[in-house]
mmCIF file of C-alpha atoms and ligand atoms in Angstrom:
data_model
loop_
_atom_site.group_PDB
_atom_site.id
_atom_site.type_symbol
_atom_site.label_atom_id
_atom_site.label_comp_id
_atom_site.label_asym_id
_atom_site.label_seq_id
_atom_site.Cartn_x
_atom_site.Cartn_y
_atom_site.Cartn_z
ATOM 1 C CA MET A 1 193.283 231.234 198.024
ATOM 2 C CA THR A 2 192.799 227.920 196.869
ATOM 3 C CA LEU A 3 189.997 225.713 197.934
ATOM 4 C CA LEU A 4 191.068 222.113 198.709
ATOM 5 C CA ASP A 5 188.123 220.581 196.855
ATOM 6 C CA GLY A 6 187.655 217.192 198.891
ATOM 7 C CA LYS A 7 184.633 216.112 196.800
ATOM 8 C CA LYS A 8 186.659 216.030 193.282
ATOM 9 C CA THR A 9 189.691 214.540 195.004
ATOM 10 C CA SER A 10 187.498 211.990 196.445
ATOM 11 C CA GLU A 11 185.872 211.135 193.191
ATOM 12 C CA ALA A 12 189.237 210.771 191.567
ATOM 13 C CA ILE A 13 190.223 208.462 194.298
ATOM 14 C CA GLN A 14 187.029 206.333 193.708
ATOM 15 C CA SER A 15 187.609 206.353 189.934
ATOM 16 C CA GLU A 16 191.264 205.225 190.488
ATOM 17 C CA ILE A 17 189.933 202.260 192.824
ATOM 18 C CA ALA A 18 187.237 200.912 190.466
ATOM 19 C CA ALA A 19 189.629 200.950 187.784
ATOM 20 C CA GLU A 20 191.757 198.642 189.677
ATOM 21 C CA VAL A 21 188.841 196.346 190.514
ATOM 22 C CA THR A 22 188.001 196.063 186.941
ATOM 23 C CA GLU A 23 191.669 195.116 186.192
ATOM 24 C CA ILE A 24 191.535 192.269 189.549
ATOM 25 C CA LYS A 25 188.194 191.044 188.007
ATOM 26 C CA ALA A 26 189.614 190.968 184.412
ATOM 27 C CA LYS A 27 192.547 188.972 185.324
ATOM 28 C CA GLY A 28 190.112 186.241 187.319
ATOM 29 C CA GLY A 29 190.687 187.698 190.800
ATOM 30 C CA LYS A 30 187.866 188.228 193.118
ATOM 31 C CA ALA A 31 186.167 191.591 194.224
ATOM 32 C CA PRO A 32 187.686 193.131 197.473
ATOM 33 C CA HIS A 33 184.867 192.337 199.759
ATOM 34 C CA LEU A 34 183.968 194.624 202.757
ATOM 35 C CA ALA A 35 181.900 193.742 205.735
ATOM 36 C CA ALA A 36 180.257 196.202 207.944
ATOM 37 C CA ILE A 37 178.590 195.585 211.584
ATOM 38 C CA LEU A 38 175.447 198.238 212.624
ATOM 39 C CA VAL A 39 174.240 197.274 216.130
ATOM 40 C CA GLY A 40 170.952 199.346 217.000
ATOM 41 C CA LYS A 41 169.020 201.763 215.127
ATOM 42 C CA ASP A 42 171.077 204.971 215.834
ATOM 43 C CA GLY A 43 169.579 206.988 212.470
ATOM 44 C CA GLY A 44 173.022 208.502 212.221
ATOM 45 C CA SER A 45 175.015 205.318 211.907
ATOM 46 C CA MET A 46 172.498 203.713 209.587
ATOM 47 C CA THR A 47 173.148 206.373 207.033
ATOM 48 C CA TYR A 48 176.836 206.187 207.723
ATOM 49 C CA VAL A 49 177.119 202.407 207.177
ATOM 50 C CA ASN A 50 174.662 202.609 204.140
ATOM 51 C CA ASN A 51 176.822 205.108 202.426
ATOM 52 C CA LYS A 52 179.886 203.248 203.059
ATOM 53 C CA VAL A 53 177.650 200.210 201.476
ATOM 54 C CA LEU A 54 176.720 202.037 198.679
ATOM 55 C CA ALA A 55 180.051 203.269 197.987
ATOM 56 C CA CYS A 56 181.567 199.594 197.804
ATOM 57 C CA GLU A 57 178.888 198.748 195.115
ATOM 58 C CA ARG A 58 180.000 201.968 192.873
ATOM 59 C CA VAL A 59 183.913 201.028 193.141
ATOM 60 C CA GLY A 60 182.791 197.251 192.319
ATOM 61 C CA PHE A 61 183.385 195.980 195.706
ATOM 62 C CA ALA A 62 181.368 193.340 197.449
ATOM 63 C CA SER A 63 179.651 194.168 200.628
ATOM 64 C CA THR A 64 177.994 192.384 203.458
ATOM 65 C CA LEU A 65 175.896 194.572 206.084
ATOM 66 C CA LEU A 66 175.448 192.632 209.298
ATOM 67 C CA HIS A 67 172.758 194.473 211.263
ATOM 68 C CA TYR A 68 171.934 193.284 214.818
ATOM 69 C CA GLY A 69 169.219 194.758 217.157
ATOM 70 C CA ASP A 70 170.713 196.623 220.242
ATOM 71 C CA ASP A 71 169.751 193.789 222.476
ATOM 72 C CA ILE A 72 172.797 191.420 220.892
ATOM 73 C CA THR A 73 174.980 190.146 223.827
ATOM 74 C CA GLU A 74 178.759 191.187 223.864
ATOM 75 C CA GLU A 75 179.471 187.587 223.937
ATOM 76 C CA ALA A 76 177.208 186.667 220.712
ATOM 77 C CA LEU A 77 178.836 189.864 218.491
ATOM 78 C CA LEU A 78 182.255 188.821 219.450
ATOM 79 C CA THR A 79 181.529 185.273 218.230
ATOM 80 C CA LYS A 80 180.148 187.141 215.013
ATOM 81 C CA ILE A 81 183.449 188.785 214.966
ATOM 82 C CA LYS A 82 185.645 185.617 215.235
ATOM 83 C CA GLU A 83 183.527 184.073 212.283
ATOM 84 C CA ILE A 84 184.365 186.905 210.157
ATOM 85 C CA ASN A 85 188.063 187.173 211.248
ATOM 86 C CA GLU A 86 188.109 182.741 209.724
ATOM 87 C CA ASN A 87 186.215 183.686 206.555
ATOM 88 C CA PRO A 88 188.970 184.093 203.913
ATOM 89 C CA ASP A 89 186.285 185.969 201.426
ATOM 90 C CA ILE A 90 186.126 188.872 203.626
ATOM 91 C CA ASP A 91 188.880 191.150 203.386
ATOM 92 C CA GLY A 92 187.937 194.000 205.582
ATOM 93 C CA LEU A 93 185.807 194.418 208.455
ATOM 94 C CA ILE A 94 184.238 197.630 210.082
ATOM 95 C CA VAL A 95 182.638 198.115 213.319
ATOM 96 C CA GLN A 96 180.018 201.026 213.300
ATOM 97 C CA LEU A 97 180.696 202.902 216.523
ATOM 98 C CA PRO A 98 179.281 204.034 219.153
ATOM 99 C CA LEU A 99 178.209 200.581 220.291
ATOM 100 C CA PRO A 100 175.507 200.215 222.925
ATOM 101 C CA LYS A 101 176.725 200.640 226.622
ATOM 102 C CA HIS A 102 177.087 197.073 227.254
ATOM 103 C CA ILE A 103 179.100 195.906 224.684
ATOM 104 C CA SER A 104 182.724 197.436 225.339
ATOM 105 C CA SER A 105 184.497 198.878 222.022
ATOM 106 C CA ASP A 106 187.656 198.072 223.008
ATOM 107 C CA LYS A 107 186.887 194.228 223.374
ATOM 108 C CA VAL A 108 185.501 194.388 219.619
ATOM 109 C CA LEU A 109 188.610 196.110 218.646
ATOM 110 C CA GLU A 110 190.862 193.248 220.432
ATOM 111 C CA VAL A 111 188.946 190.578 218.932
ATOM 112 C CA MET A 112 188.873 191.714 215.418
ATOM 113 C CA ASP A 113 191.617 190.250 213.082
ATOM 114 C CA TYR A 114 193.740 193.292 212.766
ATOM 115 C CA LYS A 115 194.630 192.189 209.160
ATOM 116 C CA LYS A 116 190.943 192.957 208.569
ATOM 117 C CA ASP A 117 191.127 196.182 210.666
ATOM 118 C CA VAL A 118 190.248 198.819 207.612
ATOM 119 C CA ASP A 119 189.342 201.409 209.970
ATOM 120 C CA GLY A 120 192.916 201.577 211.400
ATOM 121 C CA PHE A 121 191.872 201.478 215.061
ATOM 122 C CA HIS A 122 193.383 197.890 216.262
ATOM 123 C CA PRO A 123 195.949 198.940 218.483
ATOM 124 C CA VAL A 124 198.592 196.940 216.448
ATOM 125 C CA ASN A 125 197.723 198.995 213.308
ATOM 126 C CA VAL A 126 197.921 202.371 215.709
ATOM 127 C CA GLY A 127 201.369 200.978 216.928
ATOM 128 C CA ARG A 128 202.614 200.092 213.694
ATOM 129 C CA MET A 129 201.512 203.707 212.186
ATOM 130 C CA VAL A 130 203.410 205.002 215.261
ATOM 131 C CA ALA A 131 206.663 203.230 214.582
ATOM 132 C CA GLY A 132 206.377 204.046 211.051
ATOM 133 C CA LEU A 133 205.388 200.366 209.897
ATOM 134 C CA PRO A 134 203.147 199.549 207.033
ATOM 135 C CA ALA A 135 199.528 199.883 208.655
ATOM 136 C CA TYR A 136 196.049 200.718 207.596
ATOM 137 C CA LEU A 137 195.763 204.243 208.426
ATOM 138 C CA PRO A 138 192.490 205.889 209.938
ATOM 139 C CA ALA A 139 190.380 207.265 207.114
ATOM 140 C CA THR A 140 190.233 210.873 208.043
ATOM 141 C CA PRO A 141 193.833 211.641 208.687
ATOM 142 C CA TYR A 142 194.638 209.380 205.680
ATOM 143 C CA GLY A 143 192.211 211.525 203.487
ATOM 144 C CA ILE A 144 193.962 214.844 204.861
ATOM 145 C CA MET A 145 197.515 213.358 203.777
ATOM 146 C CA GLN A 146 195.935 212.545 200.295
ATOM 147 C CA LEU A 147 194.817 216.197 200.169
ATOM 148 C CA LEU A 148 198.232 217.397 200.876
ATOM 149 C CA GLU A 149 199.681 215.390 198.475
ATOM 150 C CA ARG A 150 197.430 215.796 195.948
ATOM 151 C CA TYR A 151 197.473 219.550 195.825
ATOM 152 C CA ASN A 152 201.512 219.166 196.057
ATOM 153 C CA ILE A 153 201.310 221.283 199.571
ATOM 154 C CA ASP A 154 204.883 221.658 200.780
ATOM 155 C CA THR A 155 204.703 220.285 204.425
ATOM 156 C CA LYS A 156 208.853 219.736 204.976
ATOM 157 C CA GLY A 157 209.944 221.621 207.929
ATOM 158 C CA LYS A 158 206.535 223.465 208.215
ATOM 159 C CA HIS A 159 205.119 224.160 211.337
ATOM 160 C CA CYS A 160 202.090 222.050 211.764
ATOM 161 C CA VAL A 161 199.450 222.953 214.716
ATOM 162 C CA VAL A 162 196.889 220.533 215.335
ATOM 163 C CA VAL A 163 193.679 221.372 217.542
ATOM 164 C CA GLY A 164 192.167 218.357 218.939
ATOM 165 C CA ARG A 165 193.794 214.965 220.121
ATOM 166 C CA SER A 166 191.041 212.521 219.563
ATOM 167 C CA ASN A 167 191.818 209.104 219.022
ATOM 168 C CA ILE A 168 190.310 209.062 215.167
ATOM 169 C CA VAL A 169 191.683 212.226 214.127
ATOM 170 C CA GLY A 170 193.896 214.975 216.003
ATOM 171 C CA THR A 171 196.147 212.301 217.267
ATOM 172 C CA PRO A 172 196.948 210.179 214.216
ATOM 173 C CA ILE A 173 197.436 213.248 212.278
ATOM 174 C CA SER A 174 199.665 214.720 214.413
ATOM 175 C CA ILE A 175 201.802 211.728 214.081
ATOM 176 C CA LEU A 176 201.491 211.421 210.435
ATOM 177 C CA MET A 177 202.948 215.039 210.017
ATOM 178 C CA SER A 178 205.849 214.596 212.085
ATOM 179 C CA LYS A 179 206.720 211.134 210.424
ATOM 180 C CA CYS A 180 210.087 211.677 208.236
ATOM 181 C CA THR A 181 207.801 210.689 204.684
ATOM 182 C CA LEU A 182 206.142 212.986 202.842
ATOM 183 C CA PRO A 183 203.588 214.576 203.506
ATOM 184 C CA GLY A 184 204.981 214.829 206.998
ATOM 185 C CA GLU A 185 208.335 216.107 207.897
ATOM 186 C CA ALA A 186 206.647 218.858 209.611
ATOM 187 C CA THR A 187 207.419 220.340 213.359
ATOM 188 C CA VAL A 188 203.923 219.495 214.987
ATOM 189 C CA THR A 189 202.401 220.970 218.100
ATOM 190 C CA ILE A 190 198.912 219.494 219.502
ATOM 191 C CA CYS A 191 196.540 221.694 221.422
ATOM 192 C CA HIS A 192 193.579 220.513 223.401
ATOM 193 C CA ARG A 193 190.812 221.882 225.965
ATOM 194 C CA ASN A 194 193.417 222.454 228.512
ATOM 195 C CA THR A 195 196.089 224.603 226.100
ATOM 196 C CA VAL A 196 196.815 228.062 227.714
ATOM 197 C CA ASP A 197 196.195 230.490 224.923
ATOM 198 C CA LEU A 198 195.265 228.777 222.061
ATOM 199 C CA ALA A 199 195.301 231.618 219.616
ATOM 200 C CA SER A 200 198.975 231.759 220.388
ATOM 201 C CA HIS A 201 199.798 228.419 219.338
ATOM 202 C CA THR A 202 197.299 228.737 216.281
ATOM 203 C CA ARG A 203 198.674 231.948 215.005
ATOM 204 C CA GLN A 204 202.197 229.736 214.382
ATOM 205 C CA ALA A 205 200.650 227.700 212.057
ATOM 206 C CA ASP A 206 202.177 227.524 208.613
ATOM 207 C CA ILE A 207 199.611 224.400 208.128
ATOM 208 C CA LEU A 208 196.501 224.512 210.800
ATOM 209 C CA ILE A 209 194.488 221.169 211.381
ATOM 210 C CA VAL A 210 191.258 221.719 213.394
ATOM 211 C CA ALA A 211 189.677 218.641 214.695
ATOM 212 C CA VAL A 212 187.331 219.853 217.437
ATOM 213 C CA GLY A 213 183.549 219.814 216.835
ATOM 214 C CA LYS A 214 183.181 223.695 217.952
ATOM 215 C CA PRO A 215 181.772 225.816 215.312
ATOM 216 C CA GLY A 216 183.651 229.065 214.428
ATOM 217 C CA LEU A 217 186.295 228.384 217.013
ATOM 218 C CA ILE A 218 188.891 229.448 214.982
ATOM 219 C CA THR A 219 188.687 233.044 213.753
ATOM 220 C CA ALA A 220 190.406 235.053 211.539
ATOM 221 C CA ASP A 221 192.750 236.765 214.226
ATOM 222 C CA MET A 222 193.933 233.218 215.061
ATOM 223 C CA VAL A 223 195.378 232.650 211.592
ATOM 224 C CA LYS A 224 198.629 233.672 209.763
ATOM 225 C CA GLU A 225 198.451 235.159 206.659
ATOM 226 C CA GLY A 226 199.259 232.261 204.061
ATOM 227 C CA ALA A 227 198.399 229.291 206.145
ATOM 228 C CA VAL A 228 197.189 226.151 204.819
ATOM 229 C CA VAL A 229 193.769 225.772 207.128
ATOM 230 C CA ILE A 230 192.467 221.877 207.366
ATOM 231 C CA ASP A 231 188.757 222.118 209.026
ATOM 232 C CA VAL A 232 187.803 218.595 210.015
ATOM 233 C CA GLY A 233 184.851 219.770 212.123
ATOM 234 C CA THR A 234 181.200 218.978 210.960
ATOM 235 C CA THR A 235 178.653 220.245 213.353
ATOM 236 C CA ARG A 236 175.018 220.383 212.406
ATOM 237 C CA VAL A 237 173.414 223.745 213.329
ATOM 238 C CA THR A 238 170.062 224.841 212.891
ATOM 239 C CA ASP A 239 169.386 226.403 209.240
ATOM 240 C CA ALA A 240 165.619 227.711 208.893
ATOM 241 C CA THR A 241 166.388 228.660 205.250
ATOM 242 C CA ARG A 242 166.997 224.767 204.478
ATOM 243 C CA GLU A 243 164.230 222.324 203.924
ATOM 244 C CA ARG A 244 165.720 220.044 206.639
ATOM 245 C CA GLY A 245 166.576 222.728 208.835
ATOM 246 C CA TRP A 246 170.073 222.462 209.249
ATOM 247 C CA ARG A 247 173.546 222.759 207.631
ATOM 248 C CA LEU A 248 176.906 221.683 208.389
ATOM 249 C CA ARG A 249 179.524 224.004 209.829
ATOM 250 C CA GLY A 250 183.078 223.752 210.373
ATOM 251 C CA ASP A 251 185.202 224.638 213.252
ATOM 252 C CA VAL A 252 186.894 227.267 211.471
ATOM 253 C CA ASP A 253 185.088 230.723 210.420
ATOM 254 C CA PHE A 254 185.434 230.379 206.842
ATOM 255 C CA GLU A 255 184.169 233.675 205.658
ATOM 256 C CA ASN A 256 186.871 235.662 207.139
ATOM 257 C CA VAL A 257 189.645 233.140 207.860
ATOM 258 C CA ALA A 258 189.585 232.012 203.975
ATOM 259 C CA PRO A 259 191.028 235.393 202.223
ATOM 260 C CA LYS A 260 194.014 234.895 204.496
ATOM 261 C CA CYS A 261 194.961 231.348 203.687
ATOM 262 C CA SER A 262 196.742 230.193 200.743
ATOM 263 C CA TYR A 263 194.877 226.458 200.524
ATOM 264 C CA ILE A 264 191.562 225.824 202.897
ATOM 265 C CA THR A 265 189.249 223.219 203.034
ATOM 266 C CA PRO A 266 185.225 224.075 202.880
ATOM 267 C CA VAL A 267 182.784 222.550 205.345
ATOM 268 C CA PRO A 268 180.570 220.392 203.578
ATOM 269 C CA GLY A 269 183.160 219.534 200.628
ATOM 270 C CA GLY A 270 186.272 219.390 202.264
ATOM 271 C CA VAL A 271 187.843 216.478 204.439
ATOM 272 C CA GLY A 272 184.283 214.749 204.989
ATOM 273 C CA PRO A 273 183.836 213.294 201.111
ATOM 274 C CA LEU A 274 187.431 211.682 201.660
ATOM 275 C CA THR A 275 186.861 209.441 204.749
ATOM 276 C CA ILE A 276 184.773 206.943 202.644
ATOM 277 C CA SER A 277 187.047 206.878 199.911
ATOM 278 C CA MET A 278 190.021 206.185 202.241
ATOM 279 C CA LEU A 279 188.168 203.193 203.737
ATOM 280 C CA LEU A 280 187.616 201.968 200.567
ATOM 281 C CA LYS A 281 191.414 202.537 199.364
ATOM 282 C CA ASN A 282 192.210 200.274 203.092
ATOM 283 C CA THR A 283 189.891 197.595 201.811
ATOM 284 C CA LEU A 284 191.291 197.305 198.216
ATOM 285 C CA ARG A 285 194.876 197.246 199.821
ATOM 286 C CA ALA A 286 193.412 194.462 202.243
ATOM 287 C CA ALA A 287 192.209 192.445 199.414
ATOM 288 C CA LYS A 288 195.662 192.886 197.671
ATOM 289 C CA LYS A 289 197.945 191.933 200.615
ATOM 290 C CA GLU A 290 199.545 195.156 200.392
ATOM 291 C CA VAL A 291 200.049 195.513 204.174
ATOM 292 C CA TYR A 292 199.837 192.139 205.526
ATOM 293 C CA SER A 293 200.862 188.953 203.996
HETATM 294 P P1 NAP B 1 186.550 214.539 219.929
HETATM 295 O O1 NAP B 1 186.711 212.864 220.484
HETATM 296 O O2 NAP B 1 185.122 215.067 220.513
HETATM 297 O O3 NAP B 1 187.726 215.577 220.076
HETATM 298 C C1 NAP B 1 187.495 216.988 220.091
HETATM 299 C C2 NAP B 1 189.168 217.314 220.520
HETATM 300 O O4 NAP B 1 188.984 218.710 220.706
HETATM 301 C C3 NAP B 1 189.338 216.722 222.051
HETATM 302 O O5 NAP B 1 190.915 216.260 221.893
HETATM 303 C C4 NAP B 1 188.974 218.279 222.831
HETATM 304 O O6 NAP B 1 190.224 218.018 223.639
HETATM 305 C C5 NAP B 1 189.930 219.262 221.626
HETATM 306 N N1 NAP B 1 188.763 220.620 222.415
HETATM 307 C C6 NAP B 1 187.712 220.614 222.650
HETATM 308 N N2 NAP B 1 187.148 221.633 222.856
HETATM 309 C C7 NAP B 1 188.194 222.604 222.636
HETATM 310 C C8 NAP B 1 189.194 223.948 222.913
HETATM 311 N N3 NAP B 1 188.187 225.115 223.245
HETATM 312 N N4 NAP B 1 190.154 224.112 222.549
HETATM 313 C C9 NAP B 1 191.186 223.308 221.892
HETATM 314 N N5 NAP B 1 190.755 222.060 221.627
HETATM 315 C C10 NAP B 1 189.311 221.886 222.175
HETATM 316 O O7 NAP B 1 185.931 214.753 218.407
HETATM 317 P P2 NAP B 1 186.270 214.012 216.749
HETATM 318 O O8 NAP B 1 186.227 212.568 216.697
HETATM 319 O O9 NAP B 1 188.022 214.335 216.875
HETATM 320 O O10 NAP B 1 185.649 215.165 216.117
HETATM 321 C C11 NAP B 1 186.196 216.246 215.745
HETATM 322 C C12 NAP B 1 185.070 217.041 215.144
HETATM 323 O O11 NAP B 1 185.780 216.394 213.569
HETATM 324 C C13 NAP B 1 183.659 216.830 215.082
HETATM 325 O O12 NAP B 1 183.086 217.978 214.593
HETATM 326 C C14 NAP B 1 183.657 215.795 214.165
HETATM 327 O O13 NAP B 1 181.921 215.538 213.779
HETATM 328 C C15 NAP B 1 184.553 215.773 212.895
HETATM 329 N N6 NAP B 1 184.945 214.738 212.416
HETATM 330 C C16 NAP B 1 184.678 214.842 210.817
HETATM 331 C C17 NAP B 1 184.854 213.859 210.272
HETATM 332 C C18 NAP B 1 184.703 213.567 208.523
HETATM 333 O O14 NAP B 1 184.555 214.524 207.993
HETATM 334 N N7 NAP B 1 184.944 212.470 207.797
HETATM 335 C C19 NAP B 1 185.348 212.564 210.793
HETATM 336 C C20 NAP B 1 185.708 212.588 211.925
HETATM 337 C C21 NAP B 1 185.301 213.715 212.941
HETATM 338 P P3 NAP B 1 190.403 217.168 224.961
HETATM 339 O O15 NAP B 1 191.179 215.950 224.498
HETATM 340 O O16 NAP B 1 190.893 217.807 226.176
HETATM 341 O O17 NAP B 1 188.804 217.016 225.481
#
């Protein structure tokens, strides 16, 4: 069994990005610039956004954090987004979700310039991904693809079972795995809450990708011998032995499933660390006008 080390892979990706930024600057170019919008004071969202800004600093990007109170009106927020759309110095924009109830995240996405949508959530980027055209890929599925690629995991002709169909993980990874580009070329089954006899599907998986948010959902009897298992789930569970009182648990019963696998991601330290790196990668691609001119 080989552990798919997301932390190490993420560090490698960030070093490659930093080296490219150094080269761009040495040639007189400008640093890629990411703008992040945060509305309100949710602790989790503030931590996520701060980590993204810190990661920008690490690789030599410029970053702008626009933090608004949760009393900002939808109209005022849309106006700010339009200003960023027009600002030629800003290459990428992310709006941290969730937004307060009075602001429609659909409207926010639609107002955003898809050429700056480095989260890959705008309908244009989603549509282009489905059509196999160059697009910003959502960070978590993009990170999974990087893990598969960098560990040289053979996906062609394999049966990939994806559990979970959210717009940010399950649905995009199932589309990417079915595409005629590698990693991909797999035969894909998507499972969700209404799937009857989940185990009968997961047991057929050569590659099992789980993005549900139910700790320990996947037990050893649900996994085929030699399978590749990617656990996206991250749920905080109480842990009195830790000073902070909690730890992260994945959707897979790691201890009992790992001995059956050829490859498996740990939680934490698997898919998680790659998400920020892939956001940086999308921002670099935006600055280099690699996806859209
Ligand atoms: P989500 O939007 O809540 O979607 C969960 C999916 O799981 C839904 O499609 C749901 O089905 C399905 N589901 C729920 N119970 C099920 C069951 N018993 N059997 C089969 N399918 C079931 O969640 P998400 O945003 O995709 O996130 C999933 C997990 O990944 C969470 O733990 C989240 O924290 C984690 N995550 C981690 C990262 C990262 O590490 N960077 C990034 C994103 C998400 P229905 O569609 O039928 O409701």
